[in-house]
Coordinates of C-alpha atoms in Angstrom, one line a residue:
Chain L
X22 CA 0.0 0.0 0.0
X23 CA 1.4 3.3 -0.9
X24 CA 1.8 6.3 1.2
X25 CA -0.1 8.6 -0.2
X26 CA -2.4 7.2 -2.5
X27 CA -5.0 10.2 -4.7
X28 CA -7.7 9.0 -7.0
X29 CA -9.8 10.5 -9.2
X30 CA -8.8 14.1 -7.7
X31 CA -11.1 16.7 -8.8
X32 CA -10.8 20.4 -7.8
X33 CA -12.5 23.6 -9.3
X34 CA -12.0 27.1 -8.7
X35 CA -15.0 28.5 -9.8
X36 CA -15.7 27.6 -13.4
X37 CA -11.9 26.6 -13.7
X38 CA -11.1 22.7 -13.5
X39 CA -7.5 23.0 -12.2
X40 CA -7.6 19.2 -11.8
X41 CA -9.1 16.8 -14.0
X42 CA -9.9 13.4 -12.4
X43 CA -6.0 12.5 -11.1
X44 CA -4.6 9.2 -9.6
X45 CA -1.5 9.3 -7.9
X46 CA 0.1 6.8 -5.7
X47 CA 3.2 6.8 -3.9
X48 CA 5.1 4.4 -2.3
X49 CA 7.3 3.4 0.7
X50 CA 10.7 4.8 -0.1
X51 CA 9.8 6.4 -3.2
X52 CA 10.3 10.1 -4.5
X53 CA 8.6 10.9 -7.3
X54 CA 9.0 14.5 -9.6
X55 CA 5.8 16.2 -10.6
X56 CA 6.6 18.1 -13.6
X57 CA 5.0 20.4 -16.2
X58 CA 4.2 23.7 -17.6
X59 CA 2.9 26.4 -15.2
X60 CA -0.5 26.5 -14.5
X61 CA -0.7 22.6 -15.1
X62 CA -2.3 21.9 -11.9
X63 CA 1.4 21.0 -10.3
X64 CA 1.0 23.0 -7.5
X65 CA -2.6 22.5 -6.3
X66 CA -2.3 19.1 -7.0
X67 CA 0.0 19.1 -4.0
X68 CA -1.8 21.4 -1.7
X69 CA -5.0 19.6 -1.9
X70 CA -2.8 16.6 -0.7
X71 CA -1.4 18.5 2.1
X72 CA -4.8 20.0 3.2
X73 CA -4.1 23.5 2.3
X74 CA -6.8 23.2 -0.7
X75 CA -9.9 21.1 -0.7
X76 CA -11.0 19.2 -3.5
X77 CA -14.1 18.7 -5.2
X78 CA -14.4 15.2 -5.4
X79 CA -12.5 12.0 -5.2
X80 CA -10.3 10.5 -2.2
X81 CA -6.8 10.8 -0.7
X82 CA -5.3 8.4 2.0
X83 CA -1.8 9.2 3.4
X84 CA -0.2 6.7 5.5
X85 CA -3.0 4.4 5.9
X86 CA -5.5 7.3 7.0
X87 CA -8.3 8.5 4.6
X88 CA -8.5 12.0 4.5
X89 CA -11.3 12.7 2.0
X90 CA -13.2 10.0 0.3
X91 CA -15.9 10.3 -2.0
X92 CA -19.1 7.8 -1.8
X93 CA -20.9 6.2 -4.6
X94 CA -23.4 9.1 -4.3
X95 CA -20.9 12.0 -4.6
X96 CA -20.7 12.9 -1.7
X97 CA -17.3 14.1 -0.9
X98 CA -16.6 14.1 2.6
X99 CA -13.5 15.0 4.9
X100 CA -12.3 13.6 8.3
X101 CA -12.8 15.4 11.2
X102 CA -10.7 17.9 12.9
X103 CA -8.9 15.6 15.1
X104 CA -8.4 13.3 12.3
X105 CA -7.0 15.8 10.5
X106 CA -4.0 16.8 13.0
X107 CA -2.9 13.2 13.0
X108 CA -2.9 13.1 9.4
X109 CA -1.3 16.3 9.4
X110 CA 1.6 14.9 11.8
X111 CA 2.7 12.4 8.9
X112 CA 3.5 14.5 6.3
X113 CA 5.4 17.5 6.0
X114 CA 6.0 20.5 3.5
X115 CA 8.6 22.8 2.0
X116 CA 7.2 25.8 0.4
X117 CA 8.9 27.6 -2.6
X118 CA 9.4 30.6 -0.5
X119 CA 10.8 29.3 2.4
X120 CA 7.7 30.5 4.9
X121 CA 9.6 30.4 8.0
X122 CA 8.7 32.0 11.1
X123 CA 11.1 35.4 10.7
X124 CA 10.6 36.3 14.7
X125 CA 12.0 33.0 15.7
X126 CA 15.7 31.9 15.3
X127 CA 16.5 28.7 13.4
X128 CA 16.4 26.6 16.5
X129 CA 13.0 27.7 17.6
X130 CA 11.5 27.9 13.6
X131 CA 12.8 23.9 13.8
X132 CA 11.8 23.2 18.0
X133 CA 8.6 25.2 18.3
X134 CA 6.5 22.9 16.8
X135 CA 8.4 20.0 18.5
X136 CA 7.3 21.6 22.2
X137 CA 4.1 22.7 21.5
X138 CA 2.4 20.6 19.2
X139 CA 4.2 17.2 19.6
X140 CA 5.0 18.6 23.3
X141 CA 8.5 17.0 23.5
X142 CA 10.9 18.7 26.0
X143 CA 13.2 21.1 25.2
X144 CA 16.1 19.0 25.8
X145 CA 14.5 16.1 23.1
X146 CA 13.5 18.9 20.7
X147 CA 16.8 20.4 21.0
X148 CA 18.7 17.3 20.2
X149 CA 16.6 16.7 17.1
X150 CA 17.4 19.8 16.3
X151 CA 21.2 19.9 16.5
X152 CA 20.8 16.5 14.5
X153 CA 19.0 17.7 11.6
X154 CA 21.5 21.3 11.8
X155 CA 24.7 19.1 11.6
X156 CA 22.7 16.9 8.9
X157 CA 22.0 20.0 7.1
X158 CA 25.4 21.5 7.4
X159 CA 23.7 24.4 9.4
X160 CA 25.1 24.0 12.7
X161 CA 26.4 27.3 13.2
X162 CA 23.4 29.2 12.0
X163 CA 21.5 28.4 15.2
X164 CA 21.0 31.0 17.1
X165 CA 21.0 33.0 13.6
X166 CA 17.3 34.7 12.2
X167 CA 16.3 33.6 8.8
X168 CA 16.5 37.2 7.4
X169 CA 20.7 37.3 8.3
X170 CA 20.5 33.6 5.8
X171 CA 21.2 33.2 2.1
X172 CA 18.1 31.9 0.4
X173 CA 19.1 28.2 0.0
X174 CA 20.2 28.4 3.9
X175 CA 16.6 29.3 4.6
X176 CA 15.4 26.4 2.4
X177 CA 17.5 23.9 3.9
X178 CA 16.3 25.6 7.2
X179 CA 12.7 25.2 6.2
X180 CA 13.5 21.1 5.4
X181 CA 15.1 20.6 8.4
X182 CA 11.8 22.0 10.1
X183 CA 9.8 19.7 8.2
X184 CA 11.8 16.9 8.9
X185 CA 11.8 17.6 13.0
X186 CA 8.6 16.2 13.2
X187 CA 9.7 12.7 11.6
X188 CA 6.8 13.0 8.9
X189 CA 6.4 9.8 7.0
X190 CA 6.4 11.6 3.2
X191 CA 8.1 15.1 2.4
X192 CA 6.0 17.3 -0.5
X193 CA 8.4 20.2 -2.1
X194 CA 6.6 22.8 -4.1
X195 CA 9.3 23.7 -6.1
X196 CA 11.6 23.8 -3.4
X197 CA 14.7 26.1 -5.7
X198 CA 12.1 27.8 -7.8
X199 CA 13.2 31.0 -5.5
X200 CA 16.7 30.4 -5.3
X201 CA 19.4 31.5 -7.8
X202 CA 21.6 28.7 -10.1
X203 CA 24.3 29.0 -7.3
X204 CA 22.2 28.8 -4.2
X205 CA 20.0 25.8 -6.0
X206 CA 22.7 23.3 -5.8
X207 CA 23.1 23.6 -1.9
X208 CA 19.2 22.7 -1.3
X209 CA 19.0 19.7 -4.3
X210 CA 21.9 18.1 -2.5
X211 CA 19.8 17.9 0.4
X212 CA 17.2 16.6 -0.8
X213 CA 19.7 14.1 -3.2
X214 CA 20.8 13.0 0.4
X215 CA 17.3 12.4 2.1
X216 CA 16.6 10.6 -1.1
X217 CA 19.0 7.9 -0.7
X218 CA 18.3 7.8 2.6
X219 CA 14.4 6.0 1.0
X220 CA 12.4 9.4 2.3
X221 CA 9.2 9.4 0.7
X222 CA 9.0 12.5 -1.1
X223 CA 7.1 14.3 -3.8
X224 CA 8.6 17.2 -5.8
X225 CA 7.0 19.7 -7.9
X226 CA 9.9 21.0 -10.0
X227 CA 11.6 22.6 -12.9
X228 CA 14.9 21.3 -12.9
X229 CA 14.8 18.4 -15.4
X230 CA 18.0 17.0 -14.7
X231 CA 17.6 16.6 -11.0
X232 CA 14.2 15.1 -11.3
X233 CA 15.9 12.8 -13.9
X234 CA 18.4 11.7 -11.5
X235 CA 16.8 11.9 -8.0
X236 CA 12.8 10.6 -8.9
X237 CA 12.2 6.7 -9.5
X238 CA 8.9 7.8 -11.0
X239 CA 8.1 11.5 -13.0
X240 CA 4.4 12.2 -13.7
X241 CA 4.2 14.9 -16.2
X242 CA 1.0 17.1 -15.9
X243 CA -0.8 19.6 -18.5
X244 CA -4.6 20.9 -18.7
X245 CA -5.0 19.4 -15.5
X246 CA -4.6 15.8 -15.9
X247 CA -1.4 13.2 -15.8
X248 CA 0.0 13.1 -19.4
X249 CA 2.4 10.5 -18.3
X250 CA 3.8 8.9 -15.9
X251 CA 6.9 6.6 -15.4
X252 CA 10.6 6.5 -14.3
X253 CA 11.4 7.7 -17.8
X254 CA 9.6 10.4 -18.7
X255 CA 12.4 12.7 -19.1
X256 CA 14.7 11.0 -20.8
X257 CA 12.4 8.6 -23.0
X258 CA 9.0 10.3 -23.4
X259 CA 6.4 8.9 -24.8
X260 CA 3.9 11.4 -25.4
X261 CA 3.7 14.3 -28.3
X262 CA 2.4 17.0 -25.2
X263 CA 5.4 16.1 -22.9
X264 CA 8.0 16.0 -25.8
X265 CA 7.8 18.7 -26.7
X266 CA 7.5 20.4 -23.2
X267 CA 10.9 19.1 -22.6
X268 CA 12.3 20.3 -25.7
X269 CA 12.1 23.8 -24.2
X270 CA 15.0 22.8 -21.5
Chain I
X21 CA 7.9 82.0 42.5
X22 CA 5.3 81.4 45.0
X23 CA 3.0 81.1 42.5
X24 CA 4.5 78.7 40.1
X25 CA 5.3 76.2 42.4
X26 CA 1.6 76.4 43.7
X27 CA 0.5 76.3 39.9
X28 CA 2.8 73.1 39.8
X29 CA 1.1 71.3 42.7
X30 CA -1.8 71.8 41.7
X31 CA -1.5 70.9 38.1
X32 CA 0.4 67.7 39.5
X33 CA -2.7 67.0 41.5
X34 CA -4.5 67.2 38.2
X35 CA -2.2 64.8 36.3
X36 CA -3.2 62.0 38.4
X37 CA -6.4 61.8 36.8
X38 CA -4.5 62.2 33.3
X39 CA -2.8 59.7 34.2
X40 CA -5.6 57.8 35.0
X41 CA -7.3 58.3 32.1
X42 CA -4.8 57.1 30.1
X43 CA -3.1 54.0 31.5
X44 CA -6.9 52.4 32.0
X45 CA -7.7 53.3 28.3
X46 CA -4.9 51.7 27.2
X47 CA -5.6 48.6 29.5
X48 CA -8.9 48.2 28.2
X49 CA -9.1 49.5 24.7
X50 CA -5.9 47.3 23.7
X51 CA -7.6 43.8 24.2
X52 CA -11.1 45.1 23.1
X53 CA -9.4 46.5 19.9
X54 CA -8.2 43.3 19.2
X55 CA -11.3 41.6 19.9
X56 CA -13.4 44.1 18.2
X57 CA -10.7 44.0 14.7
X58 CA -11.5 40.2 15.1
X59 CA -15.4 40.4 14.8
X60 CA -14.4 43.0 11.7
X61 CA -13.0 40.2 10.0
X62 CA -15.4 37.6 11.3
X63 CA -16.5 35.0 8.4
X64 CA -20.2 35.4 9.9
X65 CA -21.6 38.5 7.8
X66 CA -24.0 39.9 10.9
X67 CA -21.0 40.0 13.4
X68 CA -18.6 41.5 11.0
X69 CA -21.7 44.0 9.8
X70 CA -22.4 45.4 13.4
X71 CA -18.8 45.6 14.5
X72 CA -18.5 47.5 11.0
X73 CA -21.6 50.1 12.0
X74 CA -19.8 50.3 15.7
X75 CA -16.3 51.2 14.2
X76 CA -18.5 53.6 11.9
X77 CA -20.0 55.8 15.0
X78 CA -16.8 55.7 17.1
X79 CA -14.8 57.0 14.8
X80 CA -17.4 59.4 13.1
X81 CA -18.9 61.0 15.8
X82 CA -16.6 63.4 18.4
X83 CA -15.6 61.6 21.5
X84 CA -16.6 64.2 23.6
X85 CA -20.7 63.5 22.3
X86 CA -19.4 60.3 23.5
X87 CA -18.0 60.7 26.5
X88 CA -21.6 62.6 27.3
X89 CA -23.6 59.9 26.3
X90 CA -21.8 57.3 28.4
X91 CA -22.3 59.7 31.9
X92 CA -25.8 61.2 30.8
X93 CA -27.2 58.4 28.5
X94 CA -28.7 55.7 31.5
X95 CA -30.2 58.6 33.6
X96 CA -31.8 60.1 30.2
X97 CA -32.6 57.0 28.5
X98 CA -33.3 54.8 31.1
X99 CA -33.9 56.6 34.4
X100 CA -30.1 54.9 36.1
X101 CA -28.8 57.0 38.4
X102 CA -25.6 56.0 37.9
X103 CA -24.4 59.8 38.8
X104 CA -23.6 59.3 42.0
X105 CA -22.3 56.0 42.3
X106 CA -19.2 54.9 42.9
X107 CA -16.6 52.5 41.5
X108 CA -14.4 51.8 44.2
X109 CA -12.4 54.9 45.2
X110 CA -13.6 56.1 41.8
X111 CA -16.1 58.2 40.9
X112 CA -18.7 57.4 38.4
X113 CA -17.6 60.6 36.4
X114 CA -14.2 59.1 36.1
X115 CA -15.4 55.5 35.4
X116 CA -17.6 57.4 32.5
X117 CA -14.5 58.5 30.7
X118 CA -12.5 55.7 31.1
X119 CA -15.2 53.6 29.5
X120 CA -15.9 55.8 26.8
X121 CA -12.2 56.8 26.1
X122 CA -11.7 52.7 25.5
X123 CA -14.9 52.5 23.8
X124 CA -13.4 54.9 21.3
X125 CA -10.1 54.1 20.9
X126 CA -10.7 50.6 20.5
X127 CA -12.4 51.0 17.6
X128 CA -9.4 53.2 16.3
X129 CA -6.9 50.6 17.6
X130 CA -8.9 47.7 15.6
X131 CA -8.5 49.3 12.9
X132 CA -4.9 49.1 13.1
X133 CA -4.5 45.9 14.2
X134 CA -7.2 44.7 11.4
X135 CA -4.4 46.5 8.9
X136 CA -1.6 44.7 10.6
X137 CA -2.9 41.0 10.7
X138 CA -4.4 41.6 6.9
X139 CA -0.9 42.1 6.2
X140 CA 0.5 39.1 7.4
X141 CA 1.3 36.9 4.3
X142 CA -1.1 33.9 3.9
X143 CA 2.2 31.7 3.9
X144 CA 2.8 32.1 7.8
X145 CA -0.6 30.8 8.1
X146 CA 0.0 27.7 6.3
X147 CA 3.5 26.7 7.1
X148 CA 1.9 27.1 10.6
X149 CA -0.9 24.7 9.6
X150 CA 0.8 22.2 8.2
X151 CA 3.4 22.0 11.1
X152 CA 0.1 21.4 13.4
X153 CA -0.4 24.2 15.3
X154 CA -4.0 24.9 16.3
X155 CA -6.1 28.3 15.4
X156 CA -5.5 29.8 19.2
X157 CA -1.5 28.9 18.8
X158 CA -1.0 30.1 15.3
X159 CA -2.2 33.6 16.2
X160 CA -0.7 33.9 19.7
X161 CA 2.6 32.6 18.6
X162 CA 3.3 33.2 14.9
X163 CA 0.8 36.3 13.8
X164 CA 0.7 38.6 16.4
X165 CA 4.3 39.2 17.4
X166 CA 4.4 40.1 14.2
X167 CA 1.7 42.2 13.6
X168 CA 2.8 43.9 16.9
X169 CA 6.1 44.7 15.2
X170 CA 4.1 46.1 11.8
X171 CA 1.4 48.8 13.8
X172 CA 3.6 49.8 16.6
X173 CA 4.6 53.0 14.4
X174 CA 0.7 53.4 14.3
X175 CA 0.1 52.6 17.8
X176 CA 2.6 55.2 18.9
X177 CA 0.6 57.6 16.9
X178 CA -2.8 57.1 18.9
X179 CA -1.3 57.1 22.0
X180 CA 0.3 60.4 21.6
X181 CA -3.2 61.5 20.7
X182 CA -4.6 59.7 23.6
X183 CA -2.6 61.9 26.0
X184 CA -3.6 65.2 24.7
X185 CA -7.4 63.7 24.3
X186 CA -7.3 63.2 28.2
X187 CA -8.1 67.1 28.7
X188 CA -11.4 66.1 26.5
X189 CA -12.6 64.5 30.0
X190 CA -12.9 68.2 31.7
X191 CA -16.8 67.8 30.0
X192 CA -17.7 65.7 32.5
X193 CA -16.0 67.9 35.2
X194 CA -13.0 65.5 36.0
X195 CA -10.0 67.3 37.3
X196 CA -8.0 66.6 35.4
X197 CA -4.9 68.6 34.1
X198 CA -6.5 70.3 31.7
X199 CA -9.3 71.6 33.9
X200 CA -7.3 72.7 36.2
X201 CA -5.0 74.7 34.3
X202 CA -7.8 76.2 32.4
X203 CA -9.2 77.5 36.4
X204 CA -5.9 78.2 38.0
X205 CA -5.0 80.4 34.2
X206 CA -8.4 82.3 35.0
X207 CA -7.9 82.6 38.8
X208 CA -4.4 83.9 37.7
X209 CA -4.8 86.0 35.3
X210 CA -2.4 84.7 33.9
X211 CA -1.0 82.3 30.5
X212 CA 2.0 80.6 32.7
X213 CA -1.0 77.5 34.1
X214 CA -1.8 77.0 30.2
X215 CA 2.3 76.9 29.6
X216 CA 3.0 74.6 32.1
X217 CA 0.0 72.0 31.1
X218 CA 1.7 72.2 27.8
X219 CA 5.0 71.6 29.0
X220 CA 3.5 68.5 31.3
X221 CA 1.6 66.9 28.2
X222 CA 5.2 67.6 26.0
X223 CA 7.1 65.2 28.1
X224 CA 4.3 63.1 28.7
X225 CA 4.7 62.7 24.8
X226 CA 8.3 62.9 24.8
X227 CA 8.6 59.9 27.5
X228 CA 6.2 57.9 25.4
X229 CA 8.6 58.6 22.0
X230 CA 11.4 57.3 24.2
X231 CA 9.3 54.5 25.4
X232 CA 8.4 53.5 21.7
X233 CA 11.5 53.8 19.6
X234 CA 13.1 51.4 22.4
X235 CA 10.2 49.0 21.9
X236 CA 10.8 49.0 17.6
X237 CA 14.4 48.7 18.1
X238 CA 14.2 45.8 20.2
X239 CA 11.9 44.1 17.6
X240 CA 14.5 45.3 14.8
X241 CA 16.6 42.0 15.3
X242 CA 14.5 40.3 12.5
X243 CA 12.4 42.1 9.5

């Protein structure tokens, strides 16, 4: 059983069908790259997995828990609230912009959930924070504020905080999208490493390479639906839509 | 010389109630402005509508009307004698303006605050989300530090106003500073009363600058 498993995801925003009926699953151990043009339905593909959108119709389970099924009769219906914290303690999220909490230093952006939400004690949040600092090759940046860090410092900042809560699958909404050639290498090595470490992860992302390298399966999206999927989309694509969308890189 | 330092004394007497005035308006129009900028942006249309017509009147009407209402409205309205009763050691004049000083500048403060959370990027809100914390925590912890950091410049301003607004209170015949320098100036004869009132509210205004600026700067180790 995967994951995260999405079928038949249907979402509108007003009389605009972002997403088209999609199935995704996701396994144990697997990352998978989510590529495509803009507007594709990439992005709120991945919010309405991690709650942040709701869809219209159709079902999601992450890590054995159903978060929104649909019935036979269409009615589309979402767990309640408690529910929903659990299944919000499995995954976690890194934002194209970073979002981290700019009153708090890096330790409390990665600890503050830790304490108050998971309430571990300061000495057990601490230590998985210095773990996840060393990991990150952050360890002096501490005590720093994430305005006094380079951009792909504050990324690699904002995975370490979604790694603290030991979340079972990783989403990245293009995780370099903000960061400049230089700066992007720093935060895909990351990532490279968590990969071989069998972290579950989905990635919504531009660079064609890395996906290449890093995903064991690439779903290619346009118009709102899956084109393709496969583990070699990018270098061996089989449909017209998604060869020539790579012909642009 | 005499009669300076007499004019001082007295006026000192005075700035108790100023003082008064002013530290319980701030205690109570602070939270209700932030209660009161909630129900603005309430999702349920008839809270958000009344605390809309509320905002409205306090702001468009003068606060002295107000501060009338509040002493004179239950007696005329509703036949409360509420003149001569007592709040503790206070009087019920003086409870009258504190209530409808932080009537008023609640709604003024709410509208600041409502600028500041409106601000806050929808992104804070989500990362918060997803990381778990609850509607209560995500507010006390992630928003409103913030926002306190974004309207202080604004908050500063009101207050200053607040200070010199105190001498509005003299309509309901507190002593306040004001008041007494306007009877010691006519007992006198003379302008010096009126100059040393404006020399008192001036460092009133001058302590609260200081106050502020040291409040921004320590929030100035992030932006």
């Amino acid at each position: 059983m995967g994951v995260l498993e999405m079928k038949n995801i249907r979402k509108s925003f007003d009389s605009l069908q972002v997403l088209k009926g999609i199935d995704l699953e996701v396994k144990k151990g697997e990352v998978v790259a989510v590529i495509g043009p803009s507007g594709g339905g990439k992005s709120t593909l991945l919010r309405c997995a991690t709650t942040l959108e709701k869809i219209d119709s159709g079902s999601i389970i992450i890590a054995g828990e159903t978060l929104v099924s649909t019935s036979n009769s269409g009615l589309t219906h979402y767990t309640d609230k408690k529910k929903l914290q659990e299944i919000r303690s499995k995954f976690g999220l890194v934002f194209q912009n970073f979002n981290l909490f700019p009153h708090f230093s890096v330790r409390r952006n990665i600890t503050e959930a830790l304490i108050h939400v998971y309430k571990k004690s300061r000495e057990e949040a601490d230590a998985i924070c210095d773990s996840l600092l060393a990991k990150f090759d952050l360890s002096s940046k501490a005590d720093s504020f994430p305005c006094n860090l380079s951009g792909g410092q504050q990324q690699r900042v904002s995975i370490a905080r979604a790694m603290a809560v030991n979340p079972e699958i990783l989403f990245f909404d293009e995780p370099t999208s903000a960061l400049d050639p230089e700066l992007t290498s720093g935060v895909l090595k990351v990532i490279r490493e968590l990969a071989e470490e069998k972290m579950t992860m989905v990635i919504v992302t531009h660079e064609m390479a890395f996906a290449r390298d890093v995903a064991d399966k690439i779903v290619f999206m346009d118009g709102g639906v899956i084109v393709e999927q496969g583990p070699d989309v990018i270098s061996n694509p089989c449909n017209e839509r998604t060869r020539e969308f790579l012909s642009k890189f | 010389m005499s009669q300076l330092s007499s004019t001082l004394v007295q006026l000192a007497s005075g700035l108790r109630f100023t003082l008064g005035i002013f530290f319980l308006t701030l205690l109570f129009s602070i939270p209700l402005g932030l209660l009161v900028a909630r129900g603005r942006m309430s999702k349920n249309k008839i809270v958000a509508g009344l605390v809309r017509i509320y905002i409205s009147v306090m702001r468009g009407t003068p606060l002295m009307l107000q501060l009338l209402l509040v002493y004179f409205g239950p007696y005329y309205m509703f036949g409360v004698k509420l003149a001569d009763l007592d709040v503790g050691p206070f009087k019920y004049r003086f409870v009258a303006t504190v209530i409808g000083f932080s009537l008023n500048y609640a709604a003024y403060f709410a509208e600041i605050f409502r600028g500041g959370i409106q601000s806050m990027p929808v992104g804070q809100y989500e990362a918060a989300q997803i990381l778990g914390f609850n509607k209560a925590q995500t507010f006390f912890r992630i928003i409103l530090p913030q926002v306190v950091k974004r309207v202080l410049p604004s908050v500063t301003n009101e207050v200053i106003t607040l200070v010199k607004d105190t001498s509005l209170a003299q309509v309901l015949a507190v002593t306040e500073m004001f008041t007494m320098a306007k009877n010691l100036a006519s007992s006198q004869v003379s302008v010096v009363p009126f100059i040393v009132a404006g020399v008192f509210y001036y460092v009133m205004n001058g302590i609260i600058e200081i106050v502020m600026n040291r409040a921004e700067k320590s929030m100035n180790y992030y932006s």
